[in-house]
mmCIF file with all atom_site columns, C-alpha atoms in Angstrom:
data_model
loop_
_atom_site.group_PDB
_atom_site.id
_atom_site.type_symbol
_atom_site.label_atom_id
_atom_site.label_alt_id
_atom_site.label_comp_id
_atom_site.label_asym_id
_atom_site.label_entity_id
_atom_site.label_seq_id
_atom_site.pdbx_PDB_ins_code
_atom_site.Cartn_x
_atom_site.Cartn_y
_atom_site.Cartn_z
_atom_site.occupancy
_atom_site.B_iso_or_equiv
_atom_site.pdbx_formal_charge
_atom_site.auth_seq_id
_atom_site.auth_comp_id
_atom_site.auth_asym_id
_atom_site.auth_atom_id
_atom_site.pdbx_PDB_model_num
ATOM 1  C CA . UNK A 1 1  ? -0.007  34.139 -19.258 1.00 86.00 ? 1  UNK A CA 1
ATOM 2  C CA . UNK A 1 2  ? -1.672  31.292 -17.178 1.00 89.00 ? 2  UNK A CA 1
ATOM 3  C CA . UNK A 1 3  ? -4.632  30.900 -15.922 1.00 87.00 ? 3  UNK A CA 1
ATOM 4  C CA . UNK A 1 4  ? -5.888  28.195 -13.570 1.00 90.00 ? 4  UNK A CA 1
ATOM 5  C CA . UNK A 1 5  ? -9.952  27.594 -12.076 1.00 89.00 ? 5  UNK A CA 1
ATOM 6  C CA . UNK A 1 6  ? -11.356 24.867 -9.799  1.00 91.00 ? 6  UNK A CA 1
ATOM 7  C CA . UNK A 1 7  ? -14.726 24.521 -9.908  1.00 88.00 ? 7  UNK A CA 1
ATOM 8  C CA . UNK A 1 8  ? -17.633 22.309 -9.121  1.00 87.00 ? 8  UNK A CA 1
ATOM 9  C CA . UNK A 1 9  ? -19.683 24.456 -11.764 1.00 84.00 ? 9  UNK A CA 1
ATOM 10 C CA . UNK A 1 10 ? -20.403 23.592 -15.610 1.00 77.00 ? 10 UNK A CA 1
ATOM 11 C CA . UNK A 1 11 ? -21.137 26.803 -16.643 1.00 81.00 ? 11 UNK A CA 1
ATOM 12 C CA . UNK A 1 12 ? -18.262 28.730 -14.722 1.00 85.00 ? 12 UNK A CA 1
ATOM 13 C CA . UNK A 1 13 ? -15.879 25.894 -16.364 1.00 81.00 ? 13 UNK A CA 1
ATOM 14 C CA . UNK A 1 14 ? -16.897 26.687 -19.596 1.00 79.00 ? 14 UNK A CA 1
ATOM 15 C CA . UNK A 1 15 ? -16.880 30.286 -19.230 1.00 81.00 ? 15 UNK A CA 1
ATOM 16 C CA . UNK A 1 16 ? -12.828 29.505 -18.585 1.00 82.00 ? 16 UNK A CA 1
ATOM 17 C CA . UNK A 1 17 ? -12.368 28.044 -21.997 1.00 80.00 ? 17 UNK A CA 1
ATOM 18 C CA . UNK A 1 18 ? -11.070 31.031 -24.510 1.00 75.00 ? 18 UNK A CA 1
ATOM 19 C CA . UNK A 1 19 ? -12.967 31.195 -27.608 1.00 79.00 ? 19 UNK A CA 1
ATOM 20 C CA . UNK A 1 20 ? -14.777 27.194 -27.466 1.00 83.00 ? 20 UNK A CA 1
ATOM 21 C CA . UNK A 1 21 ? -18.238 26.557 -27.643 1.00 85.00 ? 21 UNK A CA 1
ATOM 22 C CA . UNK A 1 22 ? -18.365 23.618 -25.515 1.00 83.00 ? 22 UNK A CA 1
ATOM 23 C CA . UNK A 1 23 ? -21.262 21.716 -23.152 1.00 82.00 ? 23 UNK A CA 1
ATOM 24 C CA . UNK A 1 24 ? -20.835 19.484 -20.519 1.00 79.00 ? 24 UNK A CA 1
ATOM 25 C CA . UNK A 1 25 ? -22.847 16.221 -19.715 1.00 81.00 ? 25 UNK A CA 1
ATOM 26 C CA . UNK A 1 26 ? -22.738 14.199 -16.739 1.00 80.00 ? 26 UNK A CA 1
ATOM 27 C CA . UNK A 1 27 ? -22.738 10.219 -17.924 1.00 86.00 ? 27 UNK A CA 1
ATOM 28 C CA . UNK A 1 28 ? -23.994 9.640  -13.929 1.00 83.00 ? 28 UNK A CA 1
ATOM 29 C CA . UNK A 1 29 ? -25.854 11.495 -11.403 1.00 83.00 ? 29 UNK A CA 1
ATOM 30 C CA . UNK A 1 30 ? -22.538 12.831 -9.585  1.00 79.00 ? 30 UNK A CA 1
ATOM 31 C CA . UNK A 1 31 ? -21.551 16.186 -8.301  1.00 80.00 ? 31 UNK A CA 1
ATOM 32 C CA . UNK A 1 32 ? -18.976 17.750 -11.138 1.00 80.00 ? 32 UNK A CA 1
ATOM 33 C CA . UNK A 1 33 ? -15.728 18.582 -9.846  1.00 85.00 ? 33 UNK A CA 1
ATOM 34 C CA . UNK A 1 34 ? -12.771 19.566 -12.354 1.00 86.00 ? 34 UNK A CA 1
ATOM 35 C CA . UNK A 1 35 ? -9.736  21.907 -12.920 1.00 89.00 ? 35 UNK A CA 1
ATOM 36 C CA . UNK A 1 36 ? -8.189  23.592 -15.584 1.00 88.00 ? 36 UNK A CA 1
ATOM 37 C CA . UNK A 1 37 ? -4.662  25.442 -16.293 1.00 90.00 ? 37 UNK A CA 1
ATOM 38 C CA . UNK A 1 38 ? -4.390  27.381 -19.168 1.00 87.00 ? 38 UNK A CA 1
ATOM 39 C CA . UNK A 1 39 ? -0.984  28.285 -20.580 1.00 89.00 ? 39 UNK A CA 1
ATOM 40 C CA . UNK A 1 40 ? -1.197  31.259 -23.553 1.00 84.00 ? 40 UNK A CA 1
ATOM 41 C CA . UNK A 1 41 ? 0.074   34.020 -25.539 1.00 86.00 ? 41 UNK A CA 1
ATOM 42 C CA . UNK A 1 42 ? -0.258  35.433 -28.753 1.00 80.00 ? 42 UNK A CA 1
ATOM 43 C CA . UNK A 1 43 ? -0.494  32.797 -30.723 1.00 82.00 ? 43 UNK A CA 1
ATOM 44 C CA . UNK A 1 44 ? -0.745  29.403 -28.919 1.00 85.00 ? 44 UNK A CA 1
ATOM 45 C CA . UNK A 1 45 ? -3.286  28.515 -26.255 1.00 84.00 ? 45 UNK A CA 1
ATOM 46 C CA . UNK A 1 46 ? -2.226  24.872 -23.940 1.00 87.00 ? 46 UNK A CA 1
ATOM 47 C CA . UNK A 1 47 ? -5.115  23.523 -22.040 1.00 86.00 ? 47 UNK A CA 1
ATOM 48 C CA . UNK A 1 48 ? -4.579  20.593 -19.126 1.00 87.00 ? 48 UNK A CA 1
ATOM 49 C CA . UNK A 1 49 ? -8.282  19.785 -18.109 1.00 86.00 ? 49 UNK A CA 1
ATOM 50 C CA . UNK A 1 50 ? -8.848  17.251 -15.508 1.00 86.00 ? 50 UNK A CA 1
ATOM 51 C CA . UNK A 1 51 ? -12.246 15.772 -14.306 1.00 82.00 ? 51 UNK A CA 1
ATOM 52 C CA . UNK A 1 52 ? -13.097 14.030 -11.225 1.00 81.00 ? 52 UNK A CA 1
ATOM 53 C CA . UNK A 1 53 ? -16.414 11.816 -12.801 1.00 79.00 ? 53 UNK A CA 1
ATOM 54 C CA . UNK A 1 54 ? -16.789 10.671 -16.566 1.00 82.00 ? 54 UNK A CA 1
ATOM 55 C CA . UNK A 1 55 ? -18.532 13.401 -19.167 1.00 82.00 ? 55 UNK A CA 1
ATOM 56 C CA . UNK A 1 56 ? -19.310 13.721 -22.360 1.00 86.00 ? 56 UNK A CA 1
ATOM 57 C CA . UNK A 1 57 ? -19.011 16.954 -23.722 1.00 85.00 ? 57 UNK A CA 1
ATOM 58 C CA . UNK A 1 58 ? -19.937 18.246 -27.454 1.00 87.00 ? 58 UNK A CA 1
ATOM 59 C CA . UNK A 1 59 ? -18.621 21.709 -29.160 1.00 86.00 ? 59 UNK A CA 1
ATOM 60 C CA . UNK A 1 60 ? -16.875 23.515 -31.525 1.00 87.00 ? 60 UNK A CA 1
ATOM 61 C CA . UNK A 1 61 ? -13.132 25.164 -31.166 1.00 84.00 ? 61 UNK A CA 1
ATOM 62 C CA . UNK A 1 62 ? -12.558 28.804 -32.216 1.00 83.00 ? 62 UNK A CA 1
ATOM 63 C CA . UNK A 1 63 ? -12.921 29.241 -35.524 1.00 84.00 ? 63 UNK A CA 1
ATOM 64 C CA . UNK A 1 64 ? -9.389  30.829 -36.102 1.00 83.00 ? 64 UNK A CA 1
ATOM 65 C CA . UNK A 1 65 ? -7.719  28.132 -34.973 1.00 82.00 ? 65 UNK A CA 1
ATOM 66 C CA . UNK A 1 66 ? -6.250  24.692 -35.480 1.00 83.00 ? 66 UNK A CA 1
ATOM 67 C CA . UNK A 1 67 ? -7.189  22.434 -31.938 1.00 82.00 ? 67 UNK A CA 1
ATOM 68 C CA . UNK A 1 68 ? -5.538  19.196 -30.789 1.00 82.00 ? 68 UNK A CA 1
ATOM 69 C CA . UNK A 1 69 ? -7.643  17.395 -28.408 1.00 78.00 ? 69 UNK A CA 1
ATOM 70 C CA . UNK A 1 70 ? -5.545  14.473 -26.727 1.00 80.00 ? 70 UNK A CA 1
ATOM 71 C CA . UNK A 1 71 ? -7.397  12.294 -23.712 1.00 77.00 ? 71 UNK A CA 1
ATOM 72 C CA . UNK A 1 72 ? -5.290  10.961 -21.403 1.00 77.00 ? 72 UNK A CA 1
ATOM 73 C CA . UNK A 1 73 ? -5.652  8.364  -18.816 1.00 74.00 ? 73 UNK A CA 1
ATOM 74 C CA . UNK A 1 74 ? -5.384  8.736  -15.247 1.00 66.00 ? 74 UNK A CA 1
ATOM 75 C CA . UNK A 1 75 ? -2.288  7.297  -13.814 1.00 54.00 ? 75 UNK A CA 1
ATOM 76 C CA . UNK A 1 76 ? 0.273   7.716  -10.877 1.00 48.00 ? 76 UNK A CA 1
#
């Protein structure tokens, strides 16, 4: 299955994120703007997050399950 959200909303992008425990901070006073496709099935959950303004953002993953967290740089 896959899922994909826009959203200018912390709480609504959270919401999107199966099973995490996550929070959101703003590092400057900007509006948040970010998408999110989620690729799943059974077994093995594939996240592509993308934000428009720098965060920092604290939380736990499920705890049934091994997470890989990779940032990656913005580039053409």
């Amino acid at each position: 299955m896959i899922k994909t959200i826009q959203t200018k909303d912390f709480e609504e992008f959270t919401a999107a994120q199966l099973g995490w425990e996550t929070c959101y901070r703003p590092v400057r006073p900007e509006r948040f703007e970010s998408s999110m496709v989620s690729a799943y099935d059974r077994e093995i959950q594939v996240d592509l997050e993308v934000w428009r303004n720098p965060l920092e953002i604290t939380g736990t993953a499920p705890r049934d399950a091994l997470s890989l967290v990779l940032p990656l740089s913005d580039s053409n």
